[in-house]
Amino acid sequence: MSTTIFQKPKGLTDTRMHYCPGCGHGIVHRIIAECIDEMNEIDNTIICAPVGCAVFIPKYFKYDSIHCAHGRAPATGTGIKRVHPDKTVITYQGDGDLASIGMAEIVHAAARGEKITTIFINNGIYGMTGGQMAPTTLPGMRATTSQAGRDVERNGNPIRVSELLSTLDGPAYIERVAVDTPAHVIKAKKAIKKALEYQKANKGFTMVEVVSSCPTNWGLSATKAMEFVGEKMIPYYPLGVYKDVEEGK
Amino acid sequence: MSTTIFQKPKGLTDTRMHYCPGCGHGIVHRIIAECIDEMNEIDNTIICAPVGCAVFIPKYFKYDSIHCAHGRAPATGTGIKRVHPDKTVITYQGDGDLASIGMAEIVHAAARGEKITTIFINNGIYGMTGGQMAPTTLPGMRATTSQAGRDVERNGNPIRVSELLSTLDGPAYIERVAVDTPAHVIKAKKAIKKALEYQKANKGFTMVEVVSSCPTNWGLSATKAMEFVGEKMIPYYPLGVYKDVEEGK
Amino acid sequence: MGKTHKISCAGFGGQGVMSMGQLLTYAGMIDGKEVSWVPAYGPEMRGGTANCSVIVSDTPVGSPIFETGITTAVVMNLPSFHKFVPKVASGGSIFVNSSIVNEKVDRDDVNVYYIPVNDLANELGNAKLINIIMLGAVIEIDKIVESESILKAFLKVFGDNKAKLIPINREALAKGAEVAKTLKK
Amino acid sequence: MGKTHKISCAGFGGQGVMSMGQLLTYAGMIDGKEVSWVPAYGPEMRGGTANCSVIVSDTPVGSPIFETGITTAVVMNLPSFHKFVPKVASGGSIFVNSSIVNEKVDRDDVNVYYIPVNDLANELGNAKLINIIMLGAVIEIDKIVESESILKAFLKVFGDNKAKLIPINREALAKGAEVAKTLKK
Amino acid sequence: MSKFTVTFNEKECKGCELCVTACPKNIISLNPEITNDAGYNPASIANMENCIGCQSCARMCPDCIITIVKND
Amino acid sequence: MSKFTVTFNEKECKGCELCVTACPKNIISLNPEITNDAGYNPASIANMENCIGCQSCARMCPDCIITIVKND
Amino acid sequence: MAKIIMKGNEAVAKAAIIAGCRYFFGYPITPQNEVPEYLSRELFAAGGTFVQAESEVAAINMVYGAGGSGARVMTSSSSPGIALKQEGIGYCVAGEVPCVIVSMMRGGPGLGTIQPSQSDYNQATRGGANGDYHIPVLAPGSVQEAVDDVKEAFEIADCYRTPVIVVADGLIGQMMEPVELENPVKTRDISPKEAWALGYGTREKQNSIENLVIDSPACEAKNIRFFKEKYSEIEENEVKYEEYMMDDAEYAFVAYGTTSRIVKNSVNELREKGYKIGLIKPRTLWPFPQVPFKNKNIKKFVVVEMSMGQMVIDVELAVGDRDKVTFYGRCGGIIPTPEECADYAEKVMGGAK
Amino acid sequence: MAKIIMKGNEAVAKAAIIAGCRYFFGYPITPQNEVPEYLSRELFAAGGTFVQAESEVAAINMVYGAGGSGARVMTSSSSPGIALKQEGIGYCVAGEVPCVIVSMMRGGPGLGTIQPSQSDYNQATRGGANGDYHIPVLAPGSVQEAVDDVKEAFEIADCYRTPVIVVADGLIGQMMEPVELENPVKTRDISPKEAWALGYGTREKQNSIENLVIDSPACEAKNIRFFKEKYSEIEENEVKYEEYMMDDAEYAFVAYGTTSRIVKNSVNELREKGYKIGLIKPRTLWPFPQVPFKNKNIKKFVVVEMSMGQMVIDVELAVGDRDKVTFYGRCGGIIPTPEECADYAEKVMGGAK
Ligand SMILES: Cc1ncc(C[n+]2csc(CCOP(=O)(O)OP(=O)(O)O)c2C)c(N)n1
Ligand SMILES: Cc1ncc(C[n+]2csc(CCOP(=O)(O)OP(=O)(O)O)c2C)c(N)n1
Ligand code: SF4
Ligand code: SF4
Ligand code: SF4
Ligand code: SF4
């Protein structure tokens, strides 16, 4: 006899993902799907795709889905959740999408305590458009619009989104995780699961910030990119729980 | 012999302000003008008017001025300051303007460390448009779009802007003051002066949040409105210095 | 074709000029007329002047707005006096709150009625009634709507729970009418 | 009217197909021709295929884009092979990277040249040279531009500080040309 | 002569009473005798002698109505 | 028979090597023999016996290439 | 069935509730503030939701989500606020999301004035978002028509799965008039939510509101479907206009919305003087009525707008002869009087009674 | 004076620097990314500033501030990004702030595709912001023309104190062609900064960039000034178009930008077959050229666009006879071939050589 102990989750379609080799998006997609599988919510989930590399989300998940305008997934998710308060609504956003153009929408969805779960992929760069500087690009990090490396005097300072949103009263749960190692992936999944469960329990707005990689635009191999996450990104973006209403945080 | 110890500052025009009786905008206008007078910057200042009751700013100050689009004063101020790095650039915004529609612009101007000074009037309401709920409207406070009083479950939670922006690295100075009493007015002026001086010294982004009143839309007399500031607004929006690079804050 | 009343009510915010207009409008409808009400709106309202334009007509309302050709003007303060007196049509009526406005109309092609509504309201012991008193005068002179219709309109505009105020309002209307009668030409 | 070369270069990202096209374009200009270069762009480029369209012509370039009617196709991998082979004009040339593409062109109205560029590059000890070797073959056969112009173009595209790479590139061009000669029909 | 002279631009005063409340000596009040063009009763001081020149009224005035002169 | 069977969807593997690095037993490597249609050498395991079934490879794989079966 | 007197903005809000709208997302802006104010009070009671969005941009994207979920949803704004919604409106178009957008025009450009105007005709009818598309635009000229149009707008939106714009001006929003709220509305065939809306799909057949069509042939096919199917159907079924005194007319005013009621007075005035003039009043601005402009008896069409002339080109295109079209306009918040419009028309007619 | 080969987007960026542009505020979007990328590298070196704005909305409002300060400033975007800029563009218009906006069109509506298209013609020429206004729109059809147009755009912007849009498509942004960067540009009279720009006023005479015109007569007067002075001057001075083989033509293609170069091939092809066909190529889309369409020899005008047909109505209005105007279009990122355009034209001409 044999038991399958790891396989592709049921909530993902068979479509080949277009992501670059070793891109963190794929890992996060999978763990979202695993959580929804485990919660038995495949037919009760609606996912909001961002504008960014993850724009193809509708092809990859078996949930109802919508292409949101750049940065506006939290607003669109709000519209959906208000109509379908019993559905699990997930918004998935990159750092350009969420922390740059979409800053107002995420702050306000969080302040409203909108009962959605935002998965925020912090890969420090604009992937889809070819490697421009993101609000999360580290100081000194090269991007096509900061080719000499991000100079905070010239290009401004990175934004730590979890910290910023944690000043608000609306969020029920905010955690920053990473997907650079198997151990971190396990933690990341736990965080996403918790966020989704808080949503189901109507506790308020939930967000998991995932520190991830973009090997292509970082100009690194997939493996080196994950090392960069561990060595450079995480020190700047400390992992941990930033808000948890159940823990009085 | 006699000395004039208090008079209208030189930087204000003779135009009668259209603000309602007892509105805090007038007080703040005056103290800005006093600071600029004292710094001898009348001919070196550019002020950005918001969309809101203060939209008439160009008529009241003797500085060069511009009507900014609703919420975008920090962006427009950025454009101006980049062209005129030696000018003192002030943006003046209400809470609808800055904390609602303009949230992305203020966060990013602050993160960039844009060398401008933002005067943020927190009067807990949309004045100009007739008393709609602002992001800063207190829980339980009535507004024309929260007529039963702001219910945080239904209408979301207020946003504490100074706290939020203080999570960023770009600001050099952020203080929250009030104009409900003469003593607070003196402090408010000191804060604005300091912010403007930091700007002159190129230290980074500076903001002074002024807790103010809107007697008309609060439905209170001017005096009662100032009492409300002291009794309800300040406890929710604690006064104090939230960021000061010189003090290692 | 029948008569078309073009009425402007103007004054400070707080003098009840907007609701004066609304009461006329509602009363007009109750009387089976064609009606419309348009407020002036703008930031100048901030503690400044307020005014509205009302049409009560036997024929459908085309343009609800009229810049000139006013048939009935109610001016409750000085700025409104200056603004509206020149816009009244020849043969029209002007009702002036003479408690506040000390100037006199310098036209002889219009009928002017000086009503000291603040003083009259004080006599009634309720300063808020100035607009109703003025309305009493207006409809006594210009016969735009029925007095009883104004009282029915009152419940529509302010809600049925204000029924207890009907008697005092009836009194105010009568007061206005009474003073107006003495001035009638 | 003179000759118009419509060239498509296609392959994986990283095989240098885009710069191959740019070198042809620059060289064409150096040779006094009218030229244009257009990349295909899109998210499918993410680790996928890349291609560009080049025109080198004696007359001004009208449309810089051609869906079919390709006169020279360079296909560096299998997906490109499938995509571009049918689009080549009758009488056109197809250059296939036979180190990677094992299939054969099933058309008899075109000239096909199988160049094992990966293997040839390995012979030269530099895997990056595959596009230059292929270029050598292409210009040997189709005479689009001068070989020396490609080397001048090289400095334009990659910058003068890459001058030290000229000799090895010259060698690569020669290698491609040499192999092509043996295949010439 | 009083130590300080506080004057009010009566035409422009909006009668908001912020100065009235601010005055620690309680010497300011609205003048019911005057109604300015905008319809307000402007602020005024009856007994200027009591003024201590603290400028609290002026600091609270949103309309720069108040000028204070020190008579030395 | 090995305790675990790890299979790779070779057609879809992108050869990113995240599984290779993740494997604590260092038993995964790209297979230079195979180039799939997208041009990648897929990952594979030579000595399955050494697999401890920790699933680290699968957890890191962005493309759900890996299936792990426990052979009891 | 009794008429009541309502402010235009409140009537619009009430009409939406009657039409089954349960979701409103909006941001304050004069002169339409009574719409959100009314709905913030009434929608919860009706079992729906009101959200004061952080901006017009957020509002339209909330509408996109709620409409995409199959709900009847509305937003409302005015000139610069509608400008901010453009991208989102484009997303609603491309995602085929039914929704109603109320545009209470004020004077522009830019921040401009808050007084009424009709200078957002282009904004509504010619887009401003990217790409090829059309949006049905209804243009009421009274509080009653506003109520009727809002109700109809929801039907059109659901039937064709498209945003619909109801474009009025500040005057209609601000004025009070008697209105009958319960006029019946023509219902239309509506495709079941199961077929497309979020929350009604299954793992076997997901419903997806799609905006990205990265593949060019597919993108072209979608455009062609919109134009050849959706838009031509709308052009066939939904054109609306009214004529007044056009039977024997030799001249015609052309006006929509507030100017149409003003110009009606001018027609009456001129008729009394013996002029054979009437009024063509487009009730839909897209699709723009063509038939009334084919009337060969008309010597001149006198377009009157509260703008520098934006509908004019649609009239010129419909008439087919630019020389027959003249224009009179006021703008920046100025409302023309019946008299000045009549004066202008008299000049155009040159005394030709 | 030697030509070099440049990618369209980079050439546009370089041209801006040559034109004296020292400030750029923009946000990434395909297919124009090389514009900000190039300028992020080169502007600081040129003594200027590049800011990657947090959004297109922020970018255009930064432009508003910098342009209002009298600097030469540019932003660049593509379809949905331009939609987001609409409100800000309206503010630049109303504030009379000179600036240049590059619009590299891609297929829509909504998110659409990133492939080239011309379906933002309406977006550029008919507004989308509120109010009555026009913006000069230049339409280059090659990298060379893009360079020349960008340089000219700054002159026009400064001369009339207006935003100017340079509208091209993704193809022109992405392609490389030889280009001469130093072509001379016609300079125009420019009012001194002291007269209006921020930072040049004094306490006695403040300079103010105004958008609010709360008073209706003033707002109307401003509109009238724009139309009667500014816009009519532009219509008089700035119309640009080219004709190709039109001397003896009986049929005319009408195309701008990328389609104009494609259709040139079609003209050549058809001329070889003996058809008397030429090409009218508008180089400004607003003001739209009128003169070439008054050519009475032309039996049919064949408009070709990468859209469902947006320029068509301008051609119809200029020709004055809708029956003479036919349209062939591809969209969604599909670029028509010279052959298919020629085929279509042949059908229109019905073999009439
Ligand atoms: C309004 C608008 N602006 C810009 C774009 C172009 N755009 C597409 S994806 C993207 C950024 C993506 O970066 P990020 O959000 O970090 O996600 P990633 O691709 O890195 O996953 C941008 C700017 C757009 N489609 N729409
Ligand atoms: C894009 C846009 N949206 C909305 C408005 C309408 N509007 C004018 S002022 C204002 C809010 C003002 O409130 P606040 O910023 O709090 O300032 P206050 O008037 O209280 O000083 C709004 C929403 C506008 N002019 N433009
Ligand atoms: S570009 Fe970066 S974020 Fe996008 S798929 Fe590739 S690796 Fe992932
Ligand atoms: S409405 Fe409020 S904020 Fe505006 S002027 Fe009046 S009191 Fe001041
Ligand atoms: S504070 Fe100023 S405006 Fe208010 S009452 Fe006193 S003097 Fe008048
Ligand atoms: S992690 Fe997945 S995609 Fe990457 S090499 Fe391993 S099996 Fe292949």
XYZ file of N, CA, C and O in Angstrom, chain A residues 16-54:
156
model
N -0.250 25.153 -16.900
C 1.140 25.425 -16.589
C 1.279 26.899 -16.215
O 0.810 27.778 -16.929
N 1.903 27.163 -15.106
C 2.063 28.556 -14.699
C 3.155 29.216 -15.536
O 4.188 28.614 -15.815
N 2.926 30.458 -15.879
C 3.871 31.153 -16.758
C 5.014 31.781 -15.974
O 5.852 32.446 -16.545
N 5.013 31.612 -14.653
C 6.043 32.284 -13.865
C 7.444 31.795 -14.238
O 7.627 30.671 -14.684
N 8.409 32.652 -14.023
C 9.801 32.299 -14.318
C 10.223 31.132 -13.413
O 9.657 30.936 -12.335
N 11.251 30.415 -13.830
C 11.752 29.310 -13.005
C 12.123 29.813 -11.607
O 12.825 30.806 -11.467
N 11.584 29.167 -10.602
C 11.967 29.486 -9.233
C 11.304 30.705 -8.647
O 11.678 31.166 -7.564
N 10.291 31.218 -9.312
C 9.606 32.415 -8.800
C 8.745 32.055 -7.597
O 8.021 31.062 -7.605
N 8.790 32.892 -6.591
C 8.034 32.633 -5.368
C 6.522 32.616 -5.547
O 5.803 32.012 -4.740
N 6.013 33.273 -6.583
C 4.556 33.288 -6.780
C 3.986 31.873 -6.760
O 2.937 31.627 -6.163
N 4.679 30.974 -7.445
C 4.167 29.604 -7.544
C 4.040 28.955 -6.173
O 3.058 28.261 -5.882
N 5.032 29.169 -5.338
C 4.988 28.581 -3.990
C 3.774 29.112 -3.233
O 3.017 28.360 -2.612
N 3.584 30.406 -3.307
C 2.487 31.011 -2.556
C 1.136 30.551 -3.113
O 0.210 30.258 -2.365
N 1.048 30.482 -4.437
C -0.195 29.955 -5.019
C -0.508 28.599 -4.406
O -1.637 28.315 -4.017
N 0.512 27.762 -4.367
C 0.260 26.405 -3.887
C -0.206 26.425 -2.437
O -1.178 25.748 -2.082
N 0.458 27.192 -1.596
C 0.054 27.118 -0.187
C -1.323 27.741 0.045
O -2.086 27.273 0.889
N -1.683 28.737 -0.743
C -3.066 29.235 -0.645
C -4.023 28.096 -0.983
O -4.988 27.823 -0.257
N -3.730 27.426 -2.087
C -4.624 26.346 -2.529
C -4.693 25.242 -1.485
O -5.753 24.663 -1.244
N -3.556 24.939 -0.863
C -3.561 23.917 0.190
C -4.484 24.319 1.343
O -5.289 23.511 1.832
N -4.370 25.573 1.756
C -5.219 26.040 2.869
C -6.692 25.938 2.511
O -7.512 25.466 3.303
N -7.035 26.412 1.318
C -8.444 26.396 0.906
C -8.935 24.952 0.771
O -10.059 24.622 1.170
N -8.072 24.086 0.223
C -8.411 22.653 0.189
C -8.752 22.172 1.594
O -9.807 21.580 1.831
N -7.835 22.438 2.504
C -8.007 21.919 3.860
C -9.254 22.488 4.536
O -9.903 21.804 5.335
N -9.580 23.723 4.198
C -10.765 24.339 4.804
C -12.038 23.960 4.058
O -13.135 24.391 4.426
N -11.834 23.187 2.988
C -12.973 22.728 2.197
C -13.758 23.896 1.621
O -14.987 23.910 1.619
N -13.025 24.872 1.138
C -13.658 26.095 0.649
C -13.491 26.287 -0.857
O -13.725 27.384 -1.363
N -13.101 25.223 -1.557
C -12.831 25.426 -2.996
C -14.006 26.080 -3.706
O -13.829 27.002 -4.495
N -15.203 25.620 -3.397
C -16.366 26.159 -4.107
C -16.938 27.395 -3.432
O -17.989 27.891 -3.823
N -16.253 27.853 -2.405
C -16.779 29.002 -1.665
C -15.776 30.153 -1.610
O -15.877 31.032 -0.782
N -14.805 30.097 -2.519
C -13.752 31.111 -2.484
C -13.787 31.961 -3.748
O -14.052 31.454 -4.833
N -13.530 33.232 -3.565
C -13.387 34.129 -4.719
C -12.026 34.799 -4.594
O -11.671 35.318 -3.534
N -11.259 34.761 -5.667
C -9.908 35.323 -5.597
C -9.778 36.500 -6.549
O -10.247 36.459 -7.688
N -9.154 37.551 -6.059
C -8.976 38.776 -6.829
C -7.541 38.848 -7.320
O -6.614 38.947 -6.517
N -7.371 38.821 -8.618
C -6.034 38.876 -9.201
C -5.589 40.321 -9.329
O -6.399 41.196 -9.618
N -4.312 40.568 -9.125
C -3.785 41.919 -9.256
C -3.345 42.166 -10.696
O -3.405 41.264 -11.526
N -2.884 43.371 -10.945
C -2.090 43.595 -12.147
C -0.637 43.456 -11.713
O -0.185 44.121 -10.791
N 0.049 42.551 -12.339
C 1.398 42.163 -11.956
C 1.598 40.763 -12.505
O 0.734 40.240 -13.217
N 2.707 40.148 -12.165
C 2.931 38.816 -12.708
C 1.789 37.861 -12.372
O 1.499 36.941 -13.116
N 1.130 38.104 -11.253
C 0.072 37.198 -10.823
C -1.262 37.481 -11.507
O -2.298 36.944 -11.115
